[in-house]
Short mmCIF file of C-alpha atoms in Angstrom, two decimals:
data_model
loop_
_atom_site.label_atom_id
_atom_site.label_comp_id
_atom_site.label_asym_id
_atom_site.label_seq_id
_atom_site.Cartn_x
_atom_site.Cartn_y
_atom_site.Cartn_z
CA ALA A 1138 55.34 64.24 -47.20
CA ARG A 1139 53.38 63.68 -49.38
CA ARG A 1140 55.03 60.78 -51.13
CA GLY A 1141 54.94 58.65 -47.42
CA ALA A 1142 51.11 59.88 -47.39
CA GLN A 1143 50.59 57.60 -50.81
CA GLN A 1144 52.60 55.32 -49.68
CA ARG A 1145 50.72 54.25 -46.60
CA THR A 1146 47.87 54.73 -48.72
CA ARG A 1147 48.29 52.02 -50.80
CA HIS A 1148 50.00 49.73 -48.27
CA THR A 1149 46.29 50.10 -47.24
CA ASP A 1150 45.25 49.33 -50.46
CA ASP A 1151 47.20 46.30 -51.05
CA MET A 1152 45.78 44.88 -47.32
CA LEU A 1153 42.54 45.36 -48.12
CA ARG A 1154 42.85 43.63 -51.37
CA SER A 1155 45.05 41.16 -50.30
CA THR A 1156 41.44 40.32 -47.42
CA ALA A 1157 39.01 40.71 -50.08
CA ARG A 1158 41.06 38.26 -51.83
CA SER A 1159 41.74 35.47 -48.64
CA LEU A 1160 37.42 36.23 -47.94
CA LEU A 1161 36.26 35.50 -51.65
CA ALA A 1162 38.52 32.31 -51.79
CA GLY A 1163 37.02 30.79 -48.46
CA ALA A 1164 33.66 31.64 -49.65
CA ALA A 1165 34.30 30.09 -52.52
CA SER A 1166 35.67 26.91 -50.59
CA ARG A 1167 32.96 27.30 -47.88
CA ALA A 1168 30.09 27.28 -50.78
CA ALA A 1169 31.92 23.95 -51.77
CA THR A 1170 31.09 21.80 -49.10
CA PRO A 1171 27.99 21.89 -46.60
CA LEU A 1172 26.03 23.88 -44.84
CA SER A 1173 26.80 23.02 -41.52
CA SER A 1174 30.63 23.24 -41.97
CA ALA A 1175 29.75 26.45 -43.62
CA LEU A 1176 31.42 28.72 -39.96
CA PRO A 1177 31.96 27.14 -37.49
CA HIS A 1178 30.00 29.36 -34.88
CA SER A 1179 27.06 29.05 -36.98
CA PRO A 1180 23.84 26.47 -35.73
CA PRO A 1181 23.28 22.99 -37.57
CA PRO A 1182 20.66 22.78 -39.43
CA VAL A 1183 17.42 22.49 -38.28
CA GLN A 1184 16.07 19.86 -40.15
CA PRO A 1185 11.63 19.20 -39.58
CA LEU A 1186 11.17 16.69 -36.97
CA TRP A 1187 8.95 13.92 -39.25
CA SER A 1188 12.38 14.13 -41.36
CA ILE A 1189 14.36 12.55 -37.87
CA SER A 1190 13.97 8.23 -37.33
CA PRO A 1191 12.67 8.44 -33.44
CA LEU A 1192 16.91 7.58 -32.17
CA GLN A 1193 17.64 10.50 -33.99
CA GLN A 1194 14.65 12.60 -32.42
CA PRO A 1195 16.49 15.53 -29.80
CA LEU A 1196 15.90 14.33 -25.95
CA ARG A 1197 13.78 16.80 -23.29
CA TRP A 1198 15.14 16.59 -20.41
CA ALA A 1199 13.05 16.80 -17.38
CA THR A 1200 12.03 19.73 -15.00
CA LYS A 1201 11.46 18.92 -12.62
CA LYS A 1202 12.99 16.01 -10.11
CA ALA A 1203 11.27 12.55 -11.03
CA GLY A 1204 9.16 11.37 -6.52
CA GLY A 1205 10.76 8.76 -5.47
CA VAL A 1206 8.43 5.78 -3.99
CA THR A 1207 8.07 5.91 -0.30
CA LYS A 1208 6.43 2.81 1.56
CA ASN A 1209 5.03 5.16 4.15
CA GLY A 1210 2.59 7.92 4.14
CA ARG A 1211 -0.33 5.42 5.79
CA ASP A 1212 -1.82 6.59 9.30
CA SER A 1213 -4.58 4.88 10.70
CA PRO A 1214 -7.62 6.91 13.26
CA GLY A 1215 -7.15 5.95 16.87
CA LYS A 1216 -9.17 3.56 19.06
CA ARG A 1217 -10.26 5.39 21.63
CA LEU A 1218 -9.06 2.31 24.59
CA GLY A 1219 -8.36 3.27 27.32
CA VAL A 1220 -10.64 4.30 30.83
CA LYS A 1221 -14.19 5.08 30.27
CA LYS A 1222 -15.65 5.70 33.78
CA PHE A 1223 -13.08 6.51 36.62
CA GLY A 1224 -13.69 5.56 40.65
CA GLY A 1225 -15.36 6.98 42.23
CA GLN A 1226 -18.34 7.80 39.14
CA PHE A 1227 -21.28 6.70 39.05
CA VAL A 1228 -22.78 3.81 36.37
CA ILE A 1229 -25.61 1.99 35.21
CA PRO A 1230 -25.74 -1.58 33.91
CA GLY A 1231 -24.05 -1.77 30.50
CA ASN A 1232 -22.26 1.84 30.95
CA ILE A 1233 -18.12 0.90 29.42
CA ILE A 1234 -15.75 1.19 32.28
CA ILE A 1235 -13.31 0.69 29.68
CA ARG A 1236 -12.26 -0.07 26.11
CA GLN A 1237 -8.42 -1.63 26.43
CA ARG A 1238 -5.95 -5.04 24.11
CA GLY A 1239 -5.78 -7.74 26.32
CA ARG A 1240 -7.07 -7.94 29.35
CA LYS A 1241 -4.91 -4.73 30.89
CA MET A 1242 -7.12 -4.47 34.31
CA HIS A 1243 -8.80 -7.32 35.60
CA PRO A 1244 -12.93 -8.26 36.34
CA GLY A 1245 -14.67 -8.32 39.54
CA GLU A 1246 -17.68 -7.71 41.03
CA ASN A 1247 -20.74 -6.87 39.39
CA VAL A 1248 -18.73 -6.12 36.12
CA GLY A 1249 -19.02 -7.97 32.98
CA ILE A 1250 -15.95 -8.71 30.01
CA GLY A 1251 -16.84 -8.35 26.28
CA LYS A 1252 -14.93 -11.00 23.82
CA ASP A 1253 -12.71 -7.72 23.12
CA HIS A 1254 -12.01 -7.19 26.51
CA THR A 1255 -13.97 -4.12 27.61
CA LEU A 1256 -15.37 -4.46 30.91
CA TYR A 1257 -18.41 -2.71 31.29
CA SER A 1258 -21.18 -2.34 34.08
CA LEU A 1259 -23.40 -4.76 35.93
CA VAL A 1260 -25.38 -3.17 37.49
CA ALA A 1261 -25.82 0.79 38.62
CA GLY A 1262 -23.33 1.91 41.30
CA LYS A 1263 -20.12 3.70 42.37
CA VAL A 1264 -17.25 1.91 40.46
CA SER A 1265 -13.60 1.89 42.11
CA PHE A 1266 -9.95 0.35 41.52
CA GLU A 1267 -8.29 -1.90 43.55
CA LYS A 1268 -4.67 -3.86 43.16
CA VAL A 1269 -5.57 -7.39 44.14
CA GLN A 1270 -2.34 -9.98 44.85
CA ILE A 1271 -3.23 -13.07 43.69
CA TRP A 1272 -1.55 -17.06 44.18
CA LYS A 1273 -1.04 -17.84 40.66
CA HIS A 1274 1.12 -20.65 40.69
CA LYS A 1275 2.88 -22.89 43.61
CA TYR A 1276 5.35 -20.04 45.34
CA LYS A 1277 4.39 -17.51 42.81
CA TYR A 1278 1.74 -14.17 43.58
CA VAL A 1279 0.88 -12.21 40.77
CA LYS A 1280 -0.41 -8.08 40.94
CA ARG A 1281 -3.82 -7.43 39.12
CA GLN A 1282 -5.32 -4.42 38.80
CA VAL A 1283 -8.82 -5.19 39.72
CA VAL A 1284 -12.47 -3.17 38.57
CA SER A 1285 -15.48 -3.57 40.22
CA VAL A 1286 -18.96 -1.49 40.03
CA ILE A 1287 -20.00 -1.09 44.40
CA PRO A 1288 -23.85 -1.43 43.84
CA GLU A 1289 -25.67 1.90 45.62
CA GLY A 1290 -26.13 0.93 49.31
CA GLY A 1291 -24.37 -2.30 48.80
CA GLN A 1292 -20.40 -3.43 49.74
CA LEU A 1293 -18.28 -5.21 47.83
CA GLN A 1294 -17.89 -9.29 49.18
CA LYS A 1295 -14.28 -9.42 49.36
CA GLU A 1296 -13.19 -12.29 46.74
CA GLN A 1297 -9.72 -13.03 44.94
CA VAL A 1298 -10.31 -13.39 40.70
CA ALA A 1299 -8.53 -15.76 38.58
#
């Protein structure tokens, strides 16, 4: 039994010696090679940035996605168009009755029109809205919404508005 134990220790000693020889031989061969290939898992040697040309410097990736360009994103405030004084309301001269774009509603009696098509009162009275049919062409009638102001204590004269 003792002889077998000696053989086992000799065998392990031989294995250790051969492993040590191969490691030393590998270390000697690695010493002759450049440092970068010394170990397969070792990182490359670090060089100072001033010694690297700009083309060889490491790239740094963006940590945020680049913002795209948009053609939207603007808005203008509302123009506050519409009816300011409703039918039956009392107005004084100069009161704005309707602010509009184009002639959606037409001026009737005692109502003026501004250059931006604003309808305003010319006399004090009550506002009245009515739909009128106007003979426009040889065979065509046009319905128009007409705004008038009935003076205080007075009546409107029925006229066609052109």
